[in-house]
Amino acid sequence: MGPPPVVTGISPKEGPPGTRVIVRGEFLGTKVQDLIGLTICGCDCLLSAEWKSSNKIIARSGPCKGRGDIIVTTRSGGQGTSTVQFRGYYETIGPMKESAVWVEEPPLENFVWGRRALSPTNYQQDDPLGLSVEGNDKKFPEDELVELFGESSGELTNEKFHPGWFLLQHHHATTMEDLKAGLAYLKRKVNSQKEGQLSFLKANVGSVMEQLDTLMLLKDQFEADVKIYGDDPTLKLEESIKRSMSEANKLFDDVLARRDKADATRNALALMQRYKFLFCMPINIEKNIKRGNYDLVINDYARVKNLFKNTDVDVFKKVLIEIEKRICALRILLRQKLEEMPFSLEEQKKLIRNLVNLETEGDPAWDAIDSHAKYLDKSITKCVNEHMLKLENINSDNSIHKTLKSVQINSKLLRINKSDENNVPPQISCIESICDIVIEQLPDLWRLGQCYFTGQLHVMVDTEKQAPFKNLVLSSMQHAMETMKSICGANVEAPWLLHILRCVRQMYASLIHLDLPSDALDIFGKFTYDLRLQCLVALFKQTAENVSSLYRQETWQIEYLNEDGGVTKLPYLFENIVVETTKLARETIVVCGPREGPLFSTTAHQTLYYNSIKNLFTSFARCLQQLAFSGSDEASDDEDTSVSQLVGSPTGYKSKGHKHQGPTWEQCLLISLSNIRYTLNTILPKMREFLKSQGYPDLSAAVDWNTDWTQLDTLDTAVLDAYLERRCDPLVGTIEPSMYLGGLEWDFDTEPTHLKPYAQEILANLIAVHAEVRRVAPALLKRVLSHIVETIAEELARLMSCVTQFRPAGIIQARTDITLLRNALMPYSTPRARNFFEEALDAIPKLNNKQDLVKIETLLLKVTTSMQLQISCLNCDVADKNTYTTTDGERVTIV
């Protein structure tokens, strides 16, 4: 169906009948056959229409008068509209005026004396001013003439002739000089008529000569008749007249006789016709029943009963019996139609009215109400059976799960894709059909009952049936609600549940306008409320599943550096999913429709909401856990070379021959720690404020944000322990082998000149860990290194306490090593670590010789100076977070 035609311009805008009009506009038809109608001022002009294009039509105006629209009708667009109007008017046609209308002229016949008749008398009178009006094509508006002169007229022969009207109508474009010349002509014409007979003869010499010729012709014709018929030609004329009168009388007598006979025949036929209606009544009833003209049958039946109800004629009684048989058959037919359904409300009213007029036994109106209610229940049951059959077929193909899972969940918004609309599961289409059935049939049932109790159906109203009618409506609504509720209880995905909610809300809104009782509306109101809760739970459940699968989108690229360390895009993806899901839930579920209550009005429903939100964060915690420990199997198979296990071996990097794509598992653990801390410290409070701003219940009232989310805290501890186990155990395990490398003990006499290799290796390994943590998550330096330093201090205290013999050189070496390590690791030492360092020093014998003490101080100063770079690496400003190194080795500065 195309757009309707629109007429936007015509040329000319006015004219008499037959004017050639050019119609311009839009959508005036795609071809000649598409144009099916054209009216100008209400006159059909299709026969004269000539279609040129979709923007142009040429036609001739019809016999219209006044202003009117130009309406074009096409097959593709239907009846159109017009923004302009055409004015039609009539004008008197003269012999010199061009016209598209045929001028009826009397035939130019010859008189008996051979002269032709004068010009026809219906021509327009000549202009009294003697001026030409051919240049005055543009007419003066007739409406303005009426406003100026009222009931006057511009016609010369009219009693209310007004010269001003005449001049504006015929000479509004004539110049003043021409009007003066016309006035002079009119004066001369009037004065010439006053000059006398001679002037009159001069002016009419042609007419006088014609009259003289006529008289001469009459004289010649009379003389010829005298020669033929004698001196008195009237005698034969008299005889002819008498014969004519005699023949006329004979003719009149025959006519009278025939008239009497016709009157008698007419009376007989009238009587026959009157009874013919009765005799033909049975056949007419059958014909009208087949055609569906029940009103005509009822009217004829009423007439027959009024005319022949008390007749004593046997023939009439037999005919009446036949008529009654057919009327009984009609009653049965109408009752069957009333029970068959479906019918519109007006058709039902018509059937009830017909049954009432036929004086049918019982209460046809109540039977119609009962039939309508049963048909509503049958329609719902039939709909469920049909769709469940489709569902069984799908189950037989083992594809129902695929059908229900065909809805794609968008990371930005949870909705049904266009491609999924063609793959609607049977459960969903069943609920849609039930909603359509309720919207289509329940209003008619309710209105039919209202018409019954208000007396509009012309039956005896039984007020005791109000309660049964209410039960019928309630049972029908309850049946529909329970059916939809049982279907929604199946395994239906969140997008389809939202689609169902929209359909149910549309149905519920249409029922609200019916002015149904509250207990009837509460049936669907409670169902709508429960469906909203079900949609909310399903929506958050589906979102939780999507959150759990976010690990597939982790790239391990640090997107942002904050106080918690380097953060990837994963927390932002989680935040976006939660935000968009809660927005969608607020717009489609939480928002209250007509006659709907708040969703979180009870404590139980608030708790349901709290658990749904908590489930989202729990799913994200599982996602982070899966990411953090996904590389543990591969890492267990690789040799860890980031911690040196031999004195002098390179630390911090793997061998050149080892190929590795992406960050190591240790780096993944650090990134996961940053993501966990960012989620706890930033995402959770931000989500709480966002949900509160969106109108959701305040989560702080039901959730302790510091203790309830223990899964993230536990995960944080587990990830940290995994990283420390990965880094700390190998580092500590190398201390004792490095300390006694080559079988050296502490009872040597060689003067020490530097730190022992184990101390240098401890510093080198800590620097490697420090570099790794600072490159990935600078904020975790204090937290990670403090654990490692504490373990190193404990191991040193244990090893020193196990030494059985020290010599002065060994004492100097041991005290120098432990003191330097204690001082270098002081920024990351905990009180427990400092106690272990003191225990290690206490386990080394003390030197009372001042010279040995000076040696220790000198050696300590020397070593500190030579290892200034290593010590500076450990003592660099941890708070410098504006610049960091990514996993790719790129230095990034945050402005």
Coordinates of N, CA and C in Angstrom, one line a residue, residues 744-888:
L744 N 82.5 -24.2 52.2 CA 83.0 -23.1 53.1 C 82.1 -23.0 54.3
E745 N 82.8 -22.9 55.5 CA 82.1 -22.7 56.8 C 82.5 -21.3 57.3
W746 N 82.0 -21.0 58.5 CA 82.2 -19.7 59.1 C 83.5 -19.7 60.0
D747 N 84.2 -20.8 60.0 CA 85.4 -20.8 60.8 C 86.7 -20.6 60.0
F748 N 86.6 -19.6 59.1 CA 87.8 -19.4 58.2 C 88.5 -18.2 58.8
D749 N 89.8 -18.0 58.3 CA 90.7 -17.0 58.8 C 91.0 -15.9 57.8
T750 N 90.5 -16.1 56.6 CA 90.7 -15.1 55.5 C 90.0 -13.9 55.8
E751 N 90.7 -12.8 55.7 CA 90.1 -11.4 55.9 C 89.0 -11.2 54.9
P752 N 87.8 -10.9 55.3 CA 86.7 -10.6 54.3 C 86.8 -9.3 53.6
T753 N 86.5 -9.3 52.3 CA 86.6 -8.0 51.6 C 85.3 -7.6 50.9
H754 N 84.3 -8.5 51.0 CA 83.0 -8.1 50.4 C 81.9 -9.1 51.0
L755 N 80.7 -8.9 50.6 CA 79.7 -9.8 51.1 C 79.9 -11.2 50.5
K756 N 79.3 -12.1 51.2 CA 79.4 -13.5 50.7 C 78.3 -13.6 49.6
P757 N 78.5 -14.6 48.7 CA 77.6 -14.7 47.5 C 76.2 -14.9 47.9
Y758 N 75.8 -15.5 49.1 CA 74.4 -15.8 49.4 C 73.7 -14.4 49.6
A759 N 74.5 -13.5 50.3 CA 73.8 -12.1 50.6 C 73.6 -11.4 49.3
Q760 N 74.6 -11.5 48.4 CA 74.5 -10.8 47.1 C 73.3 -11.4 46.3
E761 N 73.2 -12.7 46.4 CA 72.1 -13.4 45.7 C 70.7 -13.0 46.2
I762 N 70.7 -12.9 47.6 CA 69.4 -12.4 48.2 C 69.0 -11.1 47.7
L763 N 70.0 -10.2 47.6 CA 69.6 -8.8 47.1 C 69.3 -8.9 45.6
A764 N 70.0 -9.7 44.9 CA 69.7 -9.8 43.4 C 68.3 -10.3 43.2
N765 N 68.0 -11.4 44.0 CA 66.6 -12.0 43.8 C 65.5 -11.0 44.2
L766 N 65.7 -10.3 45.3 CA 64.7 -9.3 45.7 C 64.6 -8.2 44.7
I767 N 65.7 -7.8 44.1 CA 65.6 -6.8 43.1 C 64.8 -7.3 41.9
A768 N 65.0 -8.6 41.5 CA 64.2 -9.1 40.4 C 62.7 -9.1 40.7
V769 N 62.4 -9.5 42.0 CA 61.0 -9.5 42.4 C 60.4 -8.1 42.4
H770 N 61.3 -7.2 43.0 CA 60.9 -5.8 43.1 C 60.6 -5.2 41.7
A771 N 61.5 -5.6 40.7 CA 61.3 -5.1 39.3 C 60.0 -5.6 38.7
E772 N 59.8 -6.9 39.0 CA 58.6 -7.6 38.4 C 57.3 -7.0 39.0
V773 N 57.3 -6.8 40.3 CA 56.1 -6.2 40.9 C 55.9 -4.8 40.5
R774 N 57.0 -4.0 40.5 CA 56.8 -2.6 40.1 C 56.4 -2.4 38.7
R775 N 56.9 -3.3 37.8 CA 56.5 -3.2 36.4 C 55.0 -3.5 36.2
V776 N 54.4 -4.4 37.0 CA 53.0 -4.8 36.8 C 52.1 -4.0 37.7
A777 N 52.4 -4.0 39.0 CA 51.5 -3.4 40.0 C 52.4 -2.7 41.1
P778 N 52.8 -1.5 40.9 CA 53.6 -0.8 41.9 C 53.0 -0.7 43.3
A779 N 51.7 -0.7 43.4 CA 51.0 -0.6 44.6 C 51.2 -1.8 45.5
L780 N 51.6 -2.9 44.9 CA 51.7 -4.2 45.7 C 53.1 -4.4 46.2
L781 N 54.0 -3.4 46.0 CA 55.4 -3.6 46.4 C 55.6 -3.9 47.9
K782 N 55.0 -3.0 48.7 CA 55.1 -3.1 50.1 C 54.5 -4.4 50.6
R783 N 53.3 -4.8 50.1 CA 52.6 -5.9 50.5 C 53.3 -7.2 50.2
V784 N 53.9 -7.3 49.0 CA 54.6 -8.5 48.5 C 56.0 -8.6 49.2
L785 N 56.8 -7.6 49.1 CA 58.2 -7.7 49.6 C 58.2 -7.8 51.1
S786 N 57.2 -7.3 51.8 CA 57.3 -7.4 53.2 C 57.1 -8.9 53.6
H787 N 56.3 -9.7 52.9 CA 56.2 -11.1 53.2 C 57.5 -11.8 52.9
I788 N 58.1 -11.5 51.7 CA 59.4 -12.2 51.3 C 60.5 -11.8 52.3
V789 N 60.6 -10.5 52.7 CA 61.7 -10.1 53.6 C 61.5 -10.8 54.9
E790 N 60.3 -10.9 55.4 CA 60.0 -11.6 56.7 C 60.5 -13.1 56.6
T791 N 60.2 -13.7 55.5 CA 60.6 -15.1 55.4 C 62.1 -15.3 55.3
I792 N 62.8 -14.3 54.5 CA 64.2 -14.3 54.5 C 64.9 -14.1 55.8
A793 N 64.3 -13.2 56.6 CA 64.9 -12.9 57.9 C 64.8 -14.1 58.8
E794 N 63.6 -14.8 58.7 CA 63.4 -16.0 59.5 C 64.4 -17.1 59.1
E795 N 64.6 -17.2 57.8 CA 65.6 -18.2 57.4 C 67.0 -17.9 57.8
L796 N 67.4 -16.6 57.7 CA 68.7 -16.2 58.2 C 68.9 -16.5 59.7
A797 N 67.8 -16.2 60.5 CA 67.9 -16.4 61.9 C 68.1 -17.9 62.2
R798 N 67.4 -18.7 61.4 CA 67.5 -20.2 61.6 C 68.9 -20.7 61.2
L799 N 69.4 -20.2 60.1 CA 70.8 -20.6 59.7 C 71.9 -20.2 60.6
M800 N 71.8 -19.0 61.1 CA 72.9 -18.5 62.0 C 72.8 -19.2 63.4
S801 N 71.6 -19.6 63.8 CA 71.5 -20.3 65.0 C 72.0 -21.7 64.9
C802 N 72.1 -22.2 63.7 CA 72.6 -23.6 63.5 C 74.2 -23.6 63.3
V803 N 74.8 -22.5 63.2 CA 76.3 -22.5 63.0 C 76.9 -22.9 64.3
T804 N 77.8 -23.9 64.3 CA 78.4 -24.4 65.5 C 79.7 -23.7 65.9
Q805 N 80.4 -23.1 65.0 CA 81.8 -22.5 65.3 C 82.0 -21.3 64.4
F806 N 82.4 -20.2 65.0 CA 82.8 -19.0 64.3 C 84.2 -18.7 64.7
R807 N 84.9 -18.1 63.7 CA 86.2 -17.5 64.0 C 86.1 -16.0 63.7
P808 N 87.1 -15.2 64.2 CA 86.9 -13.8 64.1 C 86.6 -13.3 62.6
A809 N 87.3 -13.9 61.7 CA 87.0 -13.5 60.3 C 85.6 -13.8 59.9
G810 N 85.1 -15.0 60.3 CA 83.7 -15.4 60.0 C 82.7 -14.6 60.7
I811 N 83.1 -14.1 62.0 CA 82.2 -13.3 62.7 C 82.0 -11.9 62.0
I812 N 83.2 -11.4 61.5 CA 83.1 -10.1 60.8 C 82.3 -10.3 59.5
Q813 N 82.5 -11.4 58.8 CA 81.8 -11.6 57.6 C 80.3 -11.7 57.8
A814 N 79.9 -12.5 58.9 CA 78.5 -12.8 59.2 C 77.8 -11.5 59.6
R815 N 78.4 -10.8 60.5 CA 77.8 -9.5 61.0 C 77.7 -8.5 59.9
T816 N 78.6 -8.4 59.0 CA 78.6 -7.5 57.9 C 77.4 -7.9 56.9
D817 N 77.3 -9.2 56.6 CA 76.2 -9.7 55.8 C 74.8 -9.4 56.3
I818 N 74.6 -9.8 57.6 CA 73.3 -9.6 58.2 C 73.0 -8.1 58.4
T819 N 74.0 -7.3 58.8 CA 73.7 -5.9 59.0 C 73.3 -5.2 57.7
L820 N 74.1 -5.5 56.6 CA 73.8 -4.9 55.4 C 72.4 -5.3 54.9
L821 N 72.1 -6.6 55.0 CA 70.7 -7.0 54.6 C 69.7 -6.4 55.4
R822 N 69.9 -6.3 56.7 CA 68.9 -5.6 57.5 C 68.7 -4.2 57.2
N823 N 69.8 -3.4 56.9 CA 69.7 -2.0 56.6 C 69.0 -1.8 55.2
A824 N 69.5 -2.7 54.2 CA 69.0 -2.5 52.8 C 67.5 -2.9 52.7
L825 N 67.0 -3.8 53.5 CA 65.6 -4.3 53.5 C 64.8 -3.6 54.5
M826 N 65.3 -2.6 55.2 CA 64.5 -1.9 56.2 C 63.2 -1.3 55.7
P827 N 63.1 -0.8 54.4 CA 61.8 -0.2 54.0 C 60.7 -1.3 53.9
Y828 N 61.0 -2.6 53.8 CA 60.0 -3.6 53.6 C 60.0 -4.5 54.8
S829 N 60.6 -4.2 55.9 CA 60.7 -5.0 57.1 C 59.5 -4.8 58.0
T830 N 58.9 -5.8 58.4 CA 57.9 -5.8 59.4 C 58.5 -5.9 60.8
P831 N 57.8 -5.6 61.9 CA 58.4 -5.8 63.2 C 58.8 -7.3 63.4
R832 N 58.1 -8.2 62.9 CA 58.5 -9.6 63.0 C 59.8 -9.8 62.2
A833 N 60.0 -9.2 61.0 CA 61.2 -9.4 60.3 C 62.4 -8.8 61.0
R834 N 62.1 -7.6 61.6 CA 63.2 -7.0 62.3 C 63.7 -7.8 63.5
N835 N 62.7 -8.5 64.2 CA 63.1 -9.4 65.3 C 63.9 -10.5 64.8
F836 N 63.6 -11.1 63.6 CA 64.4 -12.2 63.1 C 65.8 -11.7 62.8
F837 N 65.9 -10.5 62.2 CA 67.3 -10.0 62.0 C 68.0 -9.9 63.3
E838 N 67.4 -9.4 64.3 CA 68.1 -9.3 65.6 C 68.5 -10.7 66.2
E839 N 67.6 -11.7 66.0 CA 67.9 -13.0 66.4 C 69.1 -13.5 65.6
A840 N 69.2 -13.2 64.3 CA 70.3 -13.7 63.6 C 71.6 -13.0 64.1
L841 N 71.6 -11.7 64.4 CA 72.7 -11.1 64.9 C 73.1 -11.6 66.3
D842 N 72.1 -11.9 67.1 CA 72.4 -12.4 68.4 C 73.0 -13.8 68.4
A843 N 72.7 -14.5 67.3 CA 73.3 -15.9 67.2 C 74.7 -15.8 66.8
I844 N 75.2 -14.7 66.3 CA 76.6 -14.5 65.9 C 77.4 -14.0 67.2
P845 N 78.5 -14.6 67.5 CA 79.3 -14.2 68.7 C 79.7 -12.7 68.5
K846 N 79.8 -12.0 69.7 CA 80.1 -10.6 69.6 C 81.6 -10.4 69.7
L847 N 82.2 -9.3 69.1 CA 83.6 -9.0 69.2 C 83.8 -7.9 70.1
N848 N 84.7 -8.2 71.1 CA 85.0 -7.1 72.1 C 86.2 -6.3 71.6
N849 N 86.9 -6.8 70.6 CA 88.1 -6.1 70.2 C 87.6 -4.9 69.3
K850 N 88.0 -3.7 69.7 CA 87.6 -2.5 69.0 C 88.2 -2.5 67.6
Q851 N 89.3 -3.1 67.4 CA 89.9 -3.1 66.1 C 89.0 -4.0 65.1
D852 N 88.4 -5.1 65.6 CA 87.5 -5.9 64.8 C 86.2 -5.1 64.5
L853 N 85.8 -4.3 65.5 CA 84.6 -3.5 65.3 C 84.8 -2.5 64.2
V854 N 86.0 -1.9 64.2 CA 86.3 -0.9 63.1 C 86.4 -1.6 61.8
K855 N 86.9 -2.8 61.7 CA 86.9 -3.6 60.5 C 85.5 -3.8 59.9
I856 N 84.6 -4.1 60.9 CA 83.2 -4.3 60.4 C 82.6 -3.1 59.8
E857 N 82.8 -1.9 60.6 CA 82.3 -0.7 60.1 C 82.9 -0.3 58.7
T858 N 84.2 -0.5 58.6 CA 84.9 -0.1 57.3 C 84.4 -1.0 56.2
L859 N 84.3 -2.3 56.5 CA 83.8 -3.2 55.4 C 82.3 -2.9 55.1
L860 N 81.6 -2.6 56.1 CA 80.1 -2.3 55.8 C 80.0 -1.0 54.9
L861 N 80.9 0.0 55.2 CA 80.9 1.2 54.4 C 81.3 1.0 53.0
K862 N 82.3 0.1 52.9 CA 82.9 -0.2 51.6 C 81.8 -0.9 50.7
V863 N 81.2 -1.9 51.3 CA 80.2 -2.7 50.6 C 79.0 -1.8 50.2
T864 N 78.6 -1.0 51.2 CA 77.4 -0.1 50.9 C 77.7 0.8 49.7
T865 N 79.0 1.3 49.7 CA 79.3 2.2 48.6 C 79.4 1.5 47.3
S866 N 79.9 0.3 47.3 CA 80.1 -0.5 46.0 C 78.7 -1.0 45.5
M867 N 77.8 -1.2 46.5 CA 76.5 -1.8 46.1 C 75.4 -0.7 46.2
Q868 N 75.8 0.5 46.0 CA 74.8 1.6 46.1 C 73.7 1.4 45.0
L869 N 74.0 1.0 43.9 CA 73.0 0.8 42.8 C 71.9 -0.2 43.2
Q870 N 72.4 -1.4 43.7 CA 71.4 -2.4 44.2 C 70.6 -1.9 45.3
I871 N 71.2 -1.3 46.3 CA 70.4 -0.8 47.4 C 69.4 0.3 47.0
S872 N 69.8 1.1 46.0 CA 68.9 2.2 45.5 C 67.7 1.6 44.8
C873 N 68.0 0.4 44.1 CA 66.8 -0.2 43.4 C 65.8 -0.6 44.4
L874 N 66.2 -1.1 45.6 CA 65.2 -1.6 46.6 C 64.6 -0.4 47.3
N875 N 65.4 0.7 47.4 CA 64.9 1.9 48.2 C 64.3 3.0 47.4
C876 N 64.0 2.7 46.1 CA 63.4 3.7 45.2 C 62.0 4.1 45.7
D877 N 61.5 5.2 45.3 CA 60.3 5.8 45.8 C 59.1 4.9 45.3
V878 N 58.5 4.2 46.3 CA 57.4 3.3 45.9 C 56.2 4.1 45.5
A879 N 56.1 5.3 46.1 CA 54.9 6.2 45.8 C 54.9 6.8 44.5
D880 N 56.0 6.6 43.7 CA 56.1 7.2 42.4 C 55.2 6.4 41.4
K881 N 53.9 6.8 41.3 CA 53.0 6.0 40.5 C 52.6 6.7 39.2
N882 N 53.2 7.9 39.0 CA 52.8 8.6 37.7 C 53.5 7.9 36.5
T883 N 54.6 7.1 36.8 CA 55.3 6.5 35.7 C 55.4 5.0 36.0
Y884 N 55.0 4.1 35.1 CA 55.2 2.7 35.3 C 55.5 2.0 34.0
T885 N 55.9 0.8 34.2 CA 56.3 0.0 33.0 C 55.3 -1.1 32.8
T886 N 54.8 -1.2 31.6 CA 53.7 -2.2 31.3 C 54.4 -3.6 31.1
T887 N 53.5 -4.6 30.9 CA 54.1 -5.9 30.7 C 54.9 -6.0 29.4
D888 N 54.7 -5.1 28.5 CA 55.4 -5.1 27.2 C 56.7 -4.4 27.3

